[in-house]
Amino acid sequence: MLETSGDDELVSECELSGDDVEMPQDNKKSMELLKVITAAPVLVLDRVMDKWVEKGNDLTRREITLPMRYLRNRHMYGRALHLSEWLESKKQLIFTEREYAAHVDLVAKVHGLQKPEIYIERVLKSFRSEEVYQSLLANYASKESGNYASLMHGLMSAWLLLKLLQSCVKLRKQKPSLIKMSKEGKTLTSKHYYPLLRAYASHDMLEKGKDLVKRMSESGCPIRPLTWDGLIRLYIKAGELEKADSILQKGAQHTHLKPKFISYTAMMDEYAKRSDIHNSEKMFYQMKKAGYDRRICQYQCLIQAYINAKAPCYGIADRMKADNVFPNRALANMLSKSDRFKKTVCV
């Protein structure tokens, strides 16, 4: 049976990058296990894994984690879920909060949003952690379900309150103190509210988003870059670009924090859609001022603004060269489109 380890645990998709995960060539056992898992029909995967263990193959946490990452990155969620179910039922892995959260994520992806709730009810209460509920919340938000996200936000708040009360009971004097809890600052952080803000943005629920931020502030939750990003997207979706820009500018003036890269690109993309070259260039400049390195995606947004405005972008190739940015095929095609406007102007 596997023992838990702090470093190599099963992960949910929100922790994975979009890049393919390559198996290390020196990990022969992981490669063999991966071949067995991917070659077996999904419905008999549990029997195949039984035979794998019966042959004397010892499973380590790392050997399980790497194939699971591989399956997730290729969106083979059904196979990953069968593997996770086998690990749990055969007790080949001691599930912690993180494993339960990963399993909830897989159930939601394969079976929709109702079965994960049923599964959570089966989980021991001591393991129904914030991470487990947040995994479900992320799936609600990704499916753009504002009402569900509101419900789950309430469940998470209730869970946190319960945990705080339980921790108070364990105090030496066993005298729970709400004042003490408040001073300890044990509140939901901006990362917990962010999926809900994004869900509101997807549904043009501006007032609900503003109310949520107000409640965050009243509860003592710091309004940080992640919250700024959520608000910026809310106002962009509502068509209030000036308000979104204002929030970004206020964030940029902060002494110790700065707006997120994705906040700038969201604004820049919207300005490009509106053929607003001036403000696209402004965002482009401010990203550099904020300390963000130049990337291809920034130039793509900028050039798109010129293309939409049917205007030539003189000197763009030299600017890219100075920033050590080399065009890929998509950017090269955009440059070709922008060159046509130079010829038009010359004529």
Short mmCIF file of C-alpha atoms in Angstrom, two decimals:
data_model
loop_
_atom_site.label_atom_id
_atom_site.label_comp_id
_atom_site.label_asym_id
_atom_site.label_seq_id
_atom_site.Cartn_x
_atom_site.Cartn_y
_atom_site.Cartn_z
CA MET A 1 0.00 0.00 0.00
CA LEU A 2 1.27 3.45 -0.82
CA GLU A 3 2.10 5.91 1.92
CA THR A 4 1.29 9.55 1.49
CA SER A 5 4.02 11.93 0.49
CA GLY A 6 4.07 15.70 0.53
CA ASP A 7 5.70 16.04 -2.88
CA ASP A 8 4.16 13.52 -5.26
CA GLU A 9 0.37 13.53 -4.97
CA LEU A 10 -2.34 13.12 -7.55
CA VAL A 11 -3.28 16.49 -8.91
CA SER A 12 -6.43 18.05 -10.29
CA GLU A 13 -6.44 19.61 -13.72
CA CYS A 14 -6.40 23.16 -12.43
CA GLU A 15 -2.82 22.47 -11.24
CA LEU A 16 -1.65 21.21 -14.63
CA SER A 17 -0.28 23.32 -17.44
CA GLY A 18 -1.54 23.01 -20.97
CA ASP A 19 1.73 21.49 -22.12
CA ASP A 20 2.19 17.81 -22.70
CA VAL A 21 3.79 15.93 -19.84
CA GLU A 22 6.67 13.79 -21.04
CA MET A 23 7.54 10.65 -19.15
CA PRO A 24 11.16 10.61 -17.95
CA GLN A 25 13.07 8.04 -19.98
CA ASP A 26 14.94 6.74 -16.96
CA ASN A 27 11.71 5.83 -15.19
CA LYS A 28 11.23 2.47 -16.86
CA LYS A 29 8.56 1.24 -14.46
CA SER A 30 6.41 4.35 -15.04
CA MET A 31 6.68 3.86 -18.79
CA GLU A 32 5.67 0.22 -18.53
CA LEU A 33 2.73 1.08 -16.30
CA LEU A 34 1.63 3.84 -18.67
CA LYS A 35 1.68 1.43 -21.63
CA VAL A 36 -0.45 -1.05 -19.69
CA ILE A 37 -2.96 1.62 -18.66
CA THR A 38 -3.33 3.15 -22.13
CA ALA A 39 -3.48 -0.21 -23.96
CA ALA A 40 -6.20 -1.74 -21.78
CA PRO A 41 -9.90 -1.24 -22.62
CA VAL A 42 -11.35 1.19 -20.09
CA LEU A 43 -14.01 -1.22 -18.82
CA VAL A 44 -11.46 -3.87 -17.84
CA LEU A 45 -8.79 -1.51 -16.55
CA ASP A 46 -9.38 -2.61 -12.95
CA ARG A 47 -8.69 -6.25 -13.86
CA VAL A 48 -5.58 -5.27 -15.77
CA MET A 49 -4.32 -3.35 -12.75
CA ASP A 50 -5.10 -6.34 -10.50
CA LYS A 51 -2.91 -8.53 -12.70
CA TRP A 52 -0.17 -5.89 -12.67
CA VAL A 53 -0.03 -6.06 -8.87
CA GLU A 54 -0.37 -9.87 -8.79
CA LYS A 55 2.78 -10.14 -10.92
CA GLY A 56 4.68 -8.59 -8.05
CA ASN A 57 4.89 -5.05 -9.38
CA ASP A 58 5.09 -2.65 -6.45
CA LEU A 59 3.32 0.64 -7.00
CA THR A 60 4.92 3.84 -5.79
CA ARG A 61 3.16 7.17 -5.61
CA ARG A 62 5.35 8.63 -8.32
CA GLU A 63 4.62 5.73 -10.68
CA ILE A 64 0.90 6.43 -10.31
CA THR A 65 1.15 10.22 -10.47
CA LEU A 66 2.99 10.46 -13.77
CA PRO A 67 0.54 8.30 -15.77
CA MET A 68 -2.33 10.24 -14.19
CA ARG A 69 -0.81 13.50 -15.39
CA TYR A 70 -0.38 11.98 -18.84
CA LEU A 71 -4.05 10.94 -19.00
CA ARG A 72 -5.29 14.33 -17.81
CA ASN A 73 -3.21 16.28 -20.29
CA ARG A 74 -4.67 14.22 -23.11
CA HIS A 75 -8.20 14.64 -21.76
CA MET A 76 -8.50 10.89 -21.17
CA TYR A 77 -10.66 11.60 -18.15
CA GLY A 78 -12.68 8.36 -18.26
CA ARG A 79 -9.54 6.25 -18.09
CA ALA A 80 -8.08 8.47 -15.37
CA LEU A 81 -11.30 8.13 -13.34
CA HIS A 82 -11.25 4.33 -13.63
CA LEU A 83 -7.66 4.32 -12.43
CA SER A 84 -8.51 6.60 -9.50
CA GLU A 85 -11.50 4.41 -8.57
CA TRP A 86 -9.32 1.32 -8.63
CA LEU A 87 -6.70 2.97 -6.43
CA GLU A 88 -9.34 3.95 -3.88
CA SER A 89 -11.31 0.68 -3.86
CA LYS A 90 -8.21 -1.53 -3.67
CA LYS A 91 -6.63 0.79 -1.10
CA GLN A 92 -3.51 1.00 -3.22
CA LEU A 93 -3.37 4.67 -2.35
CA ILE A 94 -4.21 6.33 0.95
CA PHE A 95 -6.47 9.15 -0.18
CA THR A 96 -5.87 12.56 1.38
CA GLU A 97 -7.80 15.78 0.77
CA ARG A 98 -5.82 16.32 -2.40
CA GLU A 99 -6.60 12.89 -3.86
CA TYR A 100 -10.28 13.36 -3.05
CA ALA A 101 -10.22 16.77 -4.74
CA ALA A 102 -8.60 15.26 -7.84
CA HIS A 103 -11.19 12.46 -7.87
CA VAL A 104 -14.08 14.95 -7.56
CA ASP A 105 -12.63 16.86 -10.51
CA LEU A 106 -12.56 13.69 -12.64
CA VAL A 107 -16.10 12.66 -11.66
CA ALA A 108 -17.36 16.12 -12.65
CA LYS A 109 -15.61 15.97 -16.01
CA VAL A 110 -16.88 12.47 -16.84
CA HIS A 111 -20.36 12.43 -15.30
CA GLY A 112 -21.40 16.07 -14.93
CA LEU A 113 -22.08 18.13 -11.83
CA GLN A 114 -24.49 15.99 -9.82
CA LYS A 115 -22.46 12.83 -9.24
CA PRO A 116 -19.54 14.68 -7.61
CA GLU A 117 -21.93 15.93 -4.91
CA ILE A 118 -23.06 12.34 -4.27
CA TYR A 119 -19.43 11.24 -4.12
CA ILE A 120 -18.53 13.98 -1.62
CA GLU A 121 -21.31 12.72 0.67
CA ARG A 122 -19.47 9.37 0.78
CA VAL A 123 -16.20 10.99 1.78
CA LEU A 124 -15.44 11.07 5.49
CA LYS A 125 -16.32 14.48 6.92
CA SER A 126 -12.74 14.94 8.09
CA PHE A 127 -11.64 14.84 4.44
CA ARG A 128 -14.32 17.16 3.04
CA SER A 129 -11.84 19.95 2.88
CA GLU A 130 -11.76 23.35 1.26
CA GLU A 131 -9.69 21.81 -1.54
CA VAL A 132 -12.40 19.21 -2.27
CA TYR A 133 -15.17 21.81 -2.47
CA GLN A 134 -13.00 24.18 -4.48
CA SER A 135 -12.41 21.41 -7.02
CA LEU A 136 -16.18 21.16 -7.51
CA LEU A 137 -16.55 24.95 -7.54
CA ALA A 138 -13.98 25.21 -10.33
CA ASN A 139 -16.02 22.79 -12.44
CA TYR A 140 -19.20 24.76 -11.80
CA ALA A 141 -17.45 27.96 -12.86
CA SER A 142 -15.88 26.35 -15.94
CA LYS A 143 -19.34 25.24 -17.06
CA GLU A 144 -20.48 28.84 -16.65
CA SER A 145 -23.11 28.09 -14.04
CA GLY A 146 -23.54 31.24 -11.96
CA ASN A 147 -26.26 29.83 -9.68
CA TYR A 148 -24.32 26.66 -8.96
CA ALA A 149 -21.22 28.71 -8.24
CA SER A 150 -23.16 30.81 -5.73
CA LEU A 151 -24.40 27.64 -4.04
CA MET A 152 -20.93 26.16 -3.83
CA HIS A 153 -19.51 29.41 -2.50
CA GLY A 154 -22.00 29.14 0.35
CA LEU A 155 -21.00 25.53 1.00
CA MET A 156 -17.34 26.50 1.13
CA SER A 157 -18.09 29.32 3.57
CA ALA A 158 -20.08 26.92 5.76
CA TRP A 159 -17.26 24.40 5.66
CA LEU A 160 -14.70 27.02 6.69
CA LEU A 161 -16.87 28.19 9.59
CA LEU A 162 -17.25 24.58 10.76
CA LYS A 163 -13.49 24.03 10.64
CA LEU A 164 -12.87 27.20 12.63
CA LEU A 165 -15.36 26.16 15.31
CA GLN A 166 -13.75 22.72 15.50
CA SER A 167 -10.32 24.27 15.92
CA CYS A 168 -11.65 26.41 18.77
CA VAL A 169 -12.94 23.31 20.57
CA LYS A 170 -9.43 21.89 20.49
CA LEU A 171 -8.00 24.87 22.31
CA ARG A 172 -6.63 24.12 25.75
CA LYS A 173 -9.36 26.07 27.59
CA GLN A 174 -12.02 24.90 25.13
CA LYS A 175 -13.56 28.36 24.98
CA PRO A 176 -14.23 29.25 21.36
CA SER A 177 -13.73 32.93 20.70
CA LEU A 178 -15.12 34.65 17.61
CA ILE A 179 -12.90 37.63 18.36
CA LYS A 180 -9.83 35.41 18.35
CA MET A 181 -10.88 33.84 15.04
CA SER A 182 -11.29 37.28 13.52
CA LYS A 183 -7.86 38.40 14.72
CA GLU A 184 -6.28 35.26 13.28
CA GLY A 185 -7.66 36.28 9.89
CA LYS A 186 -9.04 32.86 9.02
CA THR A 187 -11.22 33.95 6.12
CA LEU A 188 -11.67 32.92 2.51
CA THR A 189 -8.97 34.41 0.31
CA SER A 190 -9.27 35.98 -3.13
CA LYS A 191 -8.30 32.71 -4.84
CA HIS A 192 -11.50 31.15 -3.48
CA TYR A 193 -13.69 33.99 -4.74
CA TYR A 194 -12.03 34.23 -8.17
CA PRO A 195 -13.85 31.30 -9.90
CA LEU A 196 -17.15 32.81 -8.78
CA LEU A 197 -16.19 36.23 -10.15
CA ARG A 198 -15.31 34.60 -13.48
CA ALA A 199 -18.66 32.78 -13.52
CA TYR A 200 -20.46 36.08 -12.93
CA ALA A 201 -18.46 37.66 -15.76
CA SER A 202 -19.49 34.83 -18.10
CA HIS A 203 -23.15 35.55 -17.35
CA ASP A 204 -22.94 39.36 -17.47
CA MET A 205 -23.90 39.43 -13.79
CA LEU A 206 -22.15 42.70 -13.02
CA GLU A 207 -24.18 43.66 -9.96
CA LYS A 208 -23.69 40.25 -8.35
CA GLY A 209 -19.96 40.54 -8.99
CA LYS A 210 -19.79 44.00 -7.42
CA ASP A 211 -21.79 42.75 -4.44
CA LEU A 212 -19.41 39.82 -4.03
CA VAL A 213 -16.38 42.13 -3.97
CA LYS A 214 -18.16 44.33 -1.42
CA ARG A 215 -18.76 41.29 0.80
CA MET A 216 -15.12 40.28 0.38
CA SER A 217 -14.02 43.68 1.58
CA GLU A 218 -16.43 43.67 4.52
CA SER A 219 -15.25 40.21 5.61
CA GLY A 220 -11.66 41.41 5.66
CA CYS A 221 -10.54 39.60 2.52
CA PRO A 222 -7.74 41.63 0.88
CA ILE A 223 -8.59 42.94 -2.60
CA ARG A 224 -5.55 41.76 -4.54
CA PRO A 225 -4.53 41.25 -8.21
CA LEU A 226 -6.69 38.15 -8.63
CA THR A 227 -9.76 40.14 -7.55
CA TRP A 228 -8.76 43.02 -9.81
CA ASP A 229 -8.65 40.59 -12.70
CA GLY A 230 -12.11 39.28 -11.89
CA LEU A 231 -13.52 42.82 -11.72
CA ILE A 232 -11.78 43.85 -14.93
CA ARG A 233 -13.35 40.91 -16.75
CA LEU A 234 -16.75 41.71 -15.26
CA TYR A 235 -16.65 45.26 -16.60
CA ILE A 236 -15.24 44.17 -19.96
CA LYS A 237 -18.09 41.71 -20.38
CA ALA A 238 -20.58 44.41 -19.37
CA GLY A 239 -19.14 46.69 -22.06
CA GLU A 240 -17.80 49.20 -19.53
CA LEU A 241 -14.25 49.29 -20.82
CA GLU A 242 -13.42 52.66 -19.25
CA LYS A 243 -14.31 51.32 -15.80
CA ALA A 244 -12.23 48.19 -16.41
CA ASP A 245 -9.30 50.35 -17.50
CA SER A 246 -9.71 52.50 -14.38
CA ILE A 247 -9.42 49.44 -12.12
CA LEU A 248 -6.31 48.35 -14.00
CA GLN A 249 -4.69 51.79 -13.65
CA LYS A 250 -5.42 51.92 -9.91
CA GLY A 251 -3.85 48.49 -9.53
CA ALA A 252 -0.79 49.59 -11.49
CA GLN A 253 -0.27 52.45 -9.01
CA HIS A 254 -0.10 50.03 -6.08
CA THR A 255 3.25 50.12 -4.31
CA HIS A 256 3.82 46.43 -3.61
CA LEU A 257 1.44 44.68 -6.02
CA LYS A 258 0.85 44.78 -9.75
CA PRO A 259 -2.02 43.67 -12.01
CA LYS A 260 -1.74 40.22 -13.50
CA PHE A 261 -0.38 39.64 -16.99
CA ILE A 262 -3.76 38.19 -18.05
CA SER A 263 -5.51 41.37 -16.91
CA TYR A 264 -3.42 43.46 -19.29
CA THR A 265 -3.92 41.03 -22.18
CA ALA A 266 -7.69 40.93 -21.56
CA MET A 267 -7.82 44.73 -21.83
CA MET A 268 -5.49 44.77 -24.81
CA ASP A 269 -7.54 42.13 -26.61
CA GLU A 270 -10.73 44.13 -26.09
CA TYR A 271 -9.11 47.33 -27.37
CA ALA A 272 -7.86 45.41 -30.41
CA LYS A 273 -11.40 44.20 -31.13
CA ARG A 274 -12.49 47.83 -31.11
CA SER A 275 -9.67 48.82 -33.50
CA ASP A 276 -8.34 51.12 -30.77
CA ILE A 277 -4.65 51.43 -31.64
CA HIS A 278 -3.91 54.16 -29.09
CA ASN A 279 -5.09 52.20 -26.06
CA SER A 280 -3.65 48.94 -27.39
CA GLU A 281 -0.25 50.64 -27.54
CA LYS A 282 -0.87 52.03 -24.05
CA MET A 283 -1.47 48.53 -22.64
CA PHE A 284 1.57 47.27 -24.54
CA TYR A 285 3.75 49.95 -22.95
CA GLN A 286 2.30 49.52 -19.46
CA MET A 287 2.97 45.77 -19.45
CA LYS A 288 6.65 46.47 -20.03
CA LYS A 289 6.59 49.16 -17.35
CA ALA A 290 5.02 46.67 -14.92
CA GLY A 291 8.00 44.36 -15.44
CA TYR A 292 6.46 41.78 -17.78
CA ASP A 293 8.72 40.45 -20.53
CA ARG A 294 7.58 40.78 -24.10
CA ARG A 295 5.78 37.73 -25.47
CA ILE A 296 4.38 36.73 -28.83
CA CYS A 297 0.80 37.03 -27.56
CA GLN A 298 1.33 40.73 -26.79
CA TYR A 299 2.51 41.43 -30.31
CA GLN A 300 -0.39 39.41 -31.70
CA CYS A 301 -2.88 41.61 -29.81
CA LEU A 302 -1.10 44.78 -30.86
CA ILE A 303 -0.86 43.86 -34.54
CA GLN A 304 -4.50 42.75 -34.52
CA ALA A 305 -5.48 46.25 -33.41
CA TYR A 306 -3.67 47.69 -36.45
CA ILE A 307 -5.25 45.11 -38.77
CA ASN A 308 -8.75 45.81 -37.46
CA ALA A 309 -8.15 49.53 -37.89
CA LYS A 310 -6.81 48.87 -41.41
CA ALA A 311 -3.68 50.81 -40.49
CA PRO A 312 -0.01 49.99 -41.18
CA CYS A 313 2.15 49.17 -38.15
CA TYR A 314 5.47 50.65 -39.20
CA GLY A 315 8.62 49.43 -37.47
CA ILE A 316 6.94 46.50 -35.77
CA ALA A 317 9.57 44.03 -37.01
CA ASP A 318 12.35 46.16 -35.50
CA ARG A 319 10.46 46.40 -32.20
CA MET A 320 10.12 42.62 -32.08
CA LYS A 321 13.80 42.17 -32.83
CA ALA A 322 14.73 44.61 -30.05
CA ASP A 323 12.53 42.65 -27.63
CA ASN A 324 14.09 39.36 -28.76
CA VAL A 325 10.70 38.10 -29.94
CA PHE A 326 10.69 35.90 -33.02
CA PRO A 327 7.43 35.37 -34.92
CA ASN A 328 5.78 31.97 -35.16
CA ARG A 329 3.64 31.03 -38.16
CA ALA A 330 0.51 32.73 -36.82
CA LEU A 331 2.33 35.98 -36.08
CA ALA A 332 4.09 35.87 -39.46
CA ASN A 333 0.68 35.64 -41.17
CA MET A 334 -0.52 38.65 -39.18
CA LEU A 335 2.56 40.62 -40.19
CA SER A 336 1.83 39.75 -43.80
CA LYS A 337 -1.72 41.08 -43.44
CA SER A 338 -0.50 44.31 -41.87
CA ASP A 339 2.00 44.83 -44.72
CA ARG A 340 -0.90 45.13 -47.17
CA PHE A 341 -1.99 48.35 -45.48
CA LYS A 342 1.49 49.82 -46.01
CA LYS A 343 1.10 49.25 -49.74
CA THR A 344 -2.36 50.79 -49.69
CA VAL A 345 -1.04 53.92 -47.98
CA CYS A 346 1.83 54.19 -50.45
CA VAL A 347 -0.59 54.02 -53.38
#
